[in-house]
Amino acid sequence: MIHFIGAGSGAADLITVRGARLLGEADCIIYAGSLVNPALLDYKKDGCAVYNSAKMTLEEVIALMAENEQNGRDTVRLHTGDPCLYGAIREQMDELDKLGLPYDDTPGVSSFCGAAAALHAEYTLPEVSQSVIITRMAGRTPVPQGEQLKKLASHGCTMVLFLSTGLLEEVEQELLAGGAYTADTPAAIVYKATWPEEKVLRCTVGTLAQTARDNHITKTALITVGGFLGDNYERSKLYDPAFTHGYREGRP
Ligand code: SAH
């Protein structure tokens, strides 16, 4: 069996109970060495083979998984955060399907959740934003035409940008060109959320690039943008004493 596992955003104890159990049972671990905390390898059993996929191609990863299957060895494919975001997991699953090899997927805590925790923030505040756009700036990997940052920024909702820390001048321009944010709209750079070396840098849309430069941050960070980082919002209906719902009678 091949197990895709979300490692979580950094801290080794943020992996799920299931993920940790499967790591401990694996005969072979292929981990995304560029971002997965190596401390997670402490969960492995004696004799488990370990490969860093940062140095491998898709073909090499699949060949190793197939060889393990032939020899009755369990493989764990360990991805950072949750594999469903920028995880290049679909192409692996498609190759395994072609070969008829069985796999399953254990979710993990994505770094956008780790970043919210680091910020002590809620992305979906009543009357501020009820939507979160997860995207990236176009770089060496292109972004489809309809998803240009400028267009997405026109909604003014909460945004979380992956893989964009090296392009913050362009990010600022695109965010402003959307017309919904201003240079003063709150923003934050969260570097290595939930790792011991985590850094939280609060700034504004207009100071994103400068803030990253001042703090020497070039990668492994998320950019978050929007009024959710401000101080104004409405209380939830759910916990409003006057609001009646299926589990509680409201009092006038
Ligand atoms: N699947 C991962 C994302 C992989 S893409 C997830 O769910 O989090 C890699 C990008 O994710 C990095 O360039 C960075 O933008 C972001 N990232 C991953 N881990 C991070 C962390 N602990 N703190 C901040 N950003 C992180």
Short mmCIF file of N, CA and C in Angstrom, two decimals, residues 142-207:
data_model
loop_
_atom_site.label_atom_id
_atom_site.label_comp_id
_atom_site.label_asym_id
_atom_site.label_seq_id
_atom_site.Cartn_x
_atom_site.Cartn_y
_atom_site.Cartn_z
N PRO A 142 2.81 29.10 -14.69
CA PRO A 142 1.81 30.11 -15.07
C PRO A 142 0.49 29.91 -14.32
N VAL A 143 -0.32 30.95 -14.29
CA VAL A 143 -1.65 30.90 -13.67
C VAL A 143 -2.67 31.15 -14.79
N PRO A 144 -3.74 30.39 -14.86
CA PRO A 144 -4.72 30.60 -15.93
C PRO A 144 -5.22 32.04 -15.99
N GLN A 145 -5.51 32.49 -17.21
CA GLN A 145 -5.90 33.87 -17.48
C GLN A 145 -6.97 34.40 -16.52
N GLY A 146 -8.00 33.62 -16.29
CA GLY A 146 -9.11 34.08 -15.45
C GLY A 146 -8.74 34.22 -13.98
N GLU A 147 -7.56 33.76 -13.60
CA GLU A 147 -7.16 33.78 -12.19
C GLU A 147 -6.02 34.75 -11.92
N GLN A 148 -5.85 35.73 -12.80
CA GLN A 148 -4.82 36.74 -12.55
C GLN A 148 -5.06 37.37 -11.19
N LEU A 149 -3.99 37.63 -10.48
CA LEU A 149 -4.11 38.16 -9.12
C LEU A 149 -4.96 39.42 -9.08
N LYS A 150 -4.76 40.27 -10.08
CA LYS A 150 -5.53 41.52 -10.15
C LYS A 150 -7.04 41.24 -10.15
N LYS A 151 -7.44 40.25 -10.92
CA LYS A 151 -8.88 39.92 -10.99
C LYS A 151 -9.38 39.37 -9.66
N LEU A 152 -8.62 38.48 -9.08
CA LEU A 152 -9.05 37.88 -7.81
C LEU A 152 -9.08 38.95 -6.71
N ALA A 153 -8.15 39.91 -6.81
CA ALA A 153 -8.06 40.95 -5.78
C ALA A 153 -9.25 41.90 -5.84
N SER A 154 -9.98 41.90 -6.95
CA SER A 154 -11.10 42.84 -7.09
C SER A 154 -12.23 42.52 -6.11
N HIS A 155 -12.22 41.33 -5.51
CA HIS A 155 -13.28 40.97 -4.55
C HIS A 155 -13.07 41.60 -3.18
N GLY A 156 -11.83 41.90 -2.84
CA GLY A 156 -11.56 42.52 -1.55
C GLY A 156 -11.72 41.59 -0.36
N CYS A 157 -11.85 40.31 -0.62
CA CYS A 157 -12.05 39.37 0.49
C CYS A 157 -10.69 38.96 1.07
N THR A 158 -10.71 38.02 2.00
CA THR A 158 -9.46 37.49 2.55
C THR A 158 -8.70 36.76 1.46
N MET A 159 -7.41 37.03 1.36
CA MET A 159 -6.59 36.30 0.39
C MET A 159 -5.37 35.70 1.08
N VAL A 160 -5.01 34.52 0.64
CA VAL A 160 -3.79 33.86 1.11
C VAL A 160 -2.98 33.47 -0.11
N LEU A 161 -1.77 33.99 -0.18
CA LEU A 161 -0.91 33.73 -1.34
C LEU A 161 0.22 32.78 -0.97
N PHE A 162 0.23 31.66 -1.67
CA PHE A 162 1.33 30.71 -1.56
C PHE A 162 2.39 31.07 -2.60
N LEU A 163 3.59 30.56 -2.42
CA LEU A 163 4.61 30.52 -3.48
C LEU A 163 4.87 31.87 -4.14
N SER A 164 4.73 32.94 -3.41
CA SER A 164 4.81 34.26 -4.03
C SER A 164 5.78 35.20 -3.33
N THR A 165 6.51 34.72 -2.34
CA THR A 165 7.34 35.61 -1.52
C THR A 165 8.47 36.27 -2.31
N GLY A 166 8.88 35.64 -3.40
CA GLY A 166 9.96 36.22 -4.20
C GLY A 166 9.46 37.26 -5.20
N LEU A 167 8.17 37.53 -5.22
CA LEU A 167 7.58 38.40 -6.25
C LEU A 167 6.73 39.50 -5.63
N LEU A 168 7.16 40.04 -4.49
CA LEU A 168 6.23 40.88 -3.73
C LEU A 168 6.00 42.26 -4.35
N GLU A 169 6.96 42.77 -5.15
CA GLU A 169 6.68 44.04 -5.84
C GLU A 169 5.48 43.86 -6.77
N GLU A 170 5.53 42.78 -7.56
CA GLU A 170 4.42 42.48 -8.49
C GLU A 170 3.13 42.20 -7.71
N VAL A 171 3.26 41.49 -6.60
CA VAL A 171 2.07 41.18 -5.79
C VAL A 171 1.40 42.49 -5.35
N GLU A 172 2.18 43.41 -4.83
CA GLU A 172 1.61 44.71 -4.39
C GLU A 172 0.87 45.39 -5.54
N GLN A 173 1.53 45.46 -6.70
CA GLN A 173 0.90 46.13 -7.86
C GLN A 173 -0.42 45.49 -8.23
N GLU A 174 -0.41 44.16 -8.30
CA GLU A 174 -1.61 43.43 -8.72
C GLU A 174 -2.74 43.59 -7.69
N LEU A 175 -2.37 43.52 -6.42
CA LEU A 175 -3.40 43.65 -5.37
C LEU A 175 -4.06 45.03 -5.46
N LEU A 176 -3.25 46.06 -5.69
CA LEU A 176 -3.80 47.42 -5.77
C LEU A 176 -4.60 47.61 -7.06
N ALA A 177 -4.14 46.99 -8.13
CA ALA A 177 -4.82 47.15 -9.43
C ALA A 177 -6.23 46.56 -9.39
N GLY A 178 -6.47 45.64 -8.47
CA GLY A 178 -7.81 45.05 -8.35
C GLY A 178 -8.86 46.06 -7.93
N GLY A 179 -8.42 47.14 -7.28
CA GLY A 179 -9.34 48.23 -6.94
C GLY A 179 -10.05 48.09 -5.61
N ALA A 180 -9.98 46.94 -4.96
CA ALA A 180 -10.71 46.77 -3.70
C ALA A 180 -9.82 47.01 -2.47
N TYR A 181 -8.53 46.75 -2.59
CA TYR A 181 -7.61 47.01 -1.48
C TYR A 181 -6.91 48.34 -1.73
N THR A 182 -6.48 48.99 -0.65
CA THR A 182 -5.64 50.18 -0.80
C THR A 182 -4.26 49.86 -0.22
N ALA A 183 -3.36 50.80 -0.36
CA ALA A 183 -2.00 50.59 0.17
C ALA A 183 -2.05 50.39 1.69
N ASP A 184 -3.11 50.89 2.34
CA ASP A 184 -3.23 50.77 3.80
C ASP A 184 -3.96 49.51 4.26
N THR A 185 -4.48 48.73 3.33
CA THR A 185 -5.18 47.50 3.73
C THR A 185 -4.20 46.61 4.49
N PRO A 186 -4.63 46.08 5.64
CA PRO A 186 -3.71 45.25 6.41
C PRO A 186 -3.28 43.99 5.67
N ALA A 187 -2.04 43.60 5.91
CA ALA A 187 -1.48 42.38 5.32
C ALA A 187 -0.53 41.78 6.34
N ALA A 188 -0.14 40.56 6.11
CA ALA A 188 0.86 39.94 7.00
C ALA A 188 1.65 38.90 6.22
N ILE A 189 2.92 38.81 6.57
CA ILE A 189 3.78 37.77 6.03
C ILE A 189 4.02 36.78 7.17
N VAL A 190 3.69 35.53 6.94
CA VAL A 190 3.95 34.53 7.98
C VAL A 190 5.01 33.58 7.44
N TYR A 191 6.17 33.63 8.08
CA TYR A 191 7.31 32.81 7.66
C TYR A 191 7.35 31.56 8.52
N LYS A 192 7.43 30.41 7.87
CA LYS A 192 7.57 29.12 8.57
C LYS A 192 6.55 28.96 9.71
N ALA A 193 5.30 29.16 9.38
CA ALA A 193 4.24 29.00 10.37
C ALA A 193 4.37 27.66 11.08
N THR A 194 4.28 27.70 12.37
CA THR A 194 4.31 26.55 13.31
C THR A 194 5.68 25.87 13.43
N TRP A 195 6.69 26.34 12.70
CA TRP A 195 8.07 25.85 12.93
C TRP A 195 8.63 26.61 14.15
N PRO A 196 9.69 26.10 14.76
CA PRO A 196 10.29 26.84 15.89
C PRO A 196 10.74 28.24 15.47
N GLU A 197 11.16 28.41 14.22
CA GLU A 197 11.68 29.70 13.77
C GLU A 197 10.61 30.58 13.12
N GLU A 198 9.34 30.28 13.38
CA GLU A 198 8.22 31.07 12.84
C GLU A 198 8.40 32.57 13.06
N LYS A 199 8.02 33.35 12.03
CA LYS A 199 8.01 34.82 12.18
C LYS A 199 6.69 35.35 11.64
N VAL A 200 6.08 36.27 12.38
CA VAL A 200 4.84 36.91 11.95
C VAL A 200 5.12 38.39 11.75
N LEU A 201 4.96 38.86 10.53
CA LEU A 201 5.26 40.27 10.22
C LEU A 201 3.99 40.94 9.73
N ARG A 202 3.44 41.80 10.57
CA ARG A 202 2.23 42.52 10.17
C ARG A 202 2.64 43.77 9.42
N CYS A 203 1.96 44.04 8.32
CA CYS A 203 2.29 45.22 7.51
C CYS A 203 1.03 45.65 6.77
N THR A 204 1.19 46.27 5.62
CA THR A 204 0.04 46.64 4.79
C THR A 204 0.34 46.20 3.37
N VAL A 205 -0.68 46.28 2.51
CA VAL A 205 -0.48 45.89 1.12
C VAL A 205 0.68 46.70 0.51
N GLY A 206 0.76 47.98 0.88
CA GLY A 206 1.79 48.85 0.31
C GLY A 206 3.19 48.61 0.84
N THR A 207 3.31 47.84 1.92
CA THR A 207 4.65 47.64 2.51
C THR A 207 5.08 46.17 2.52
#
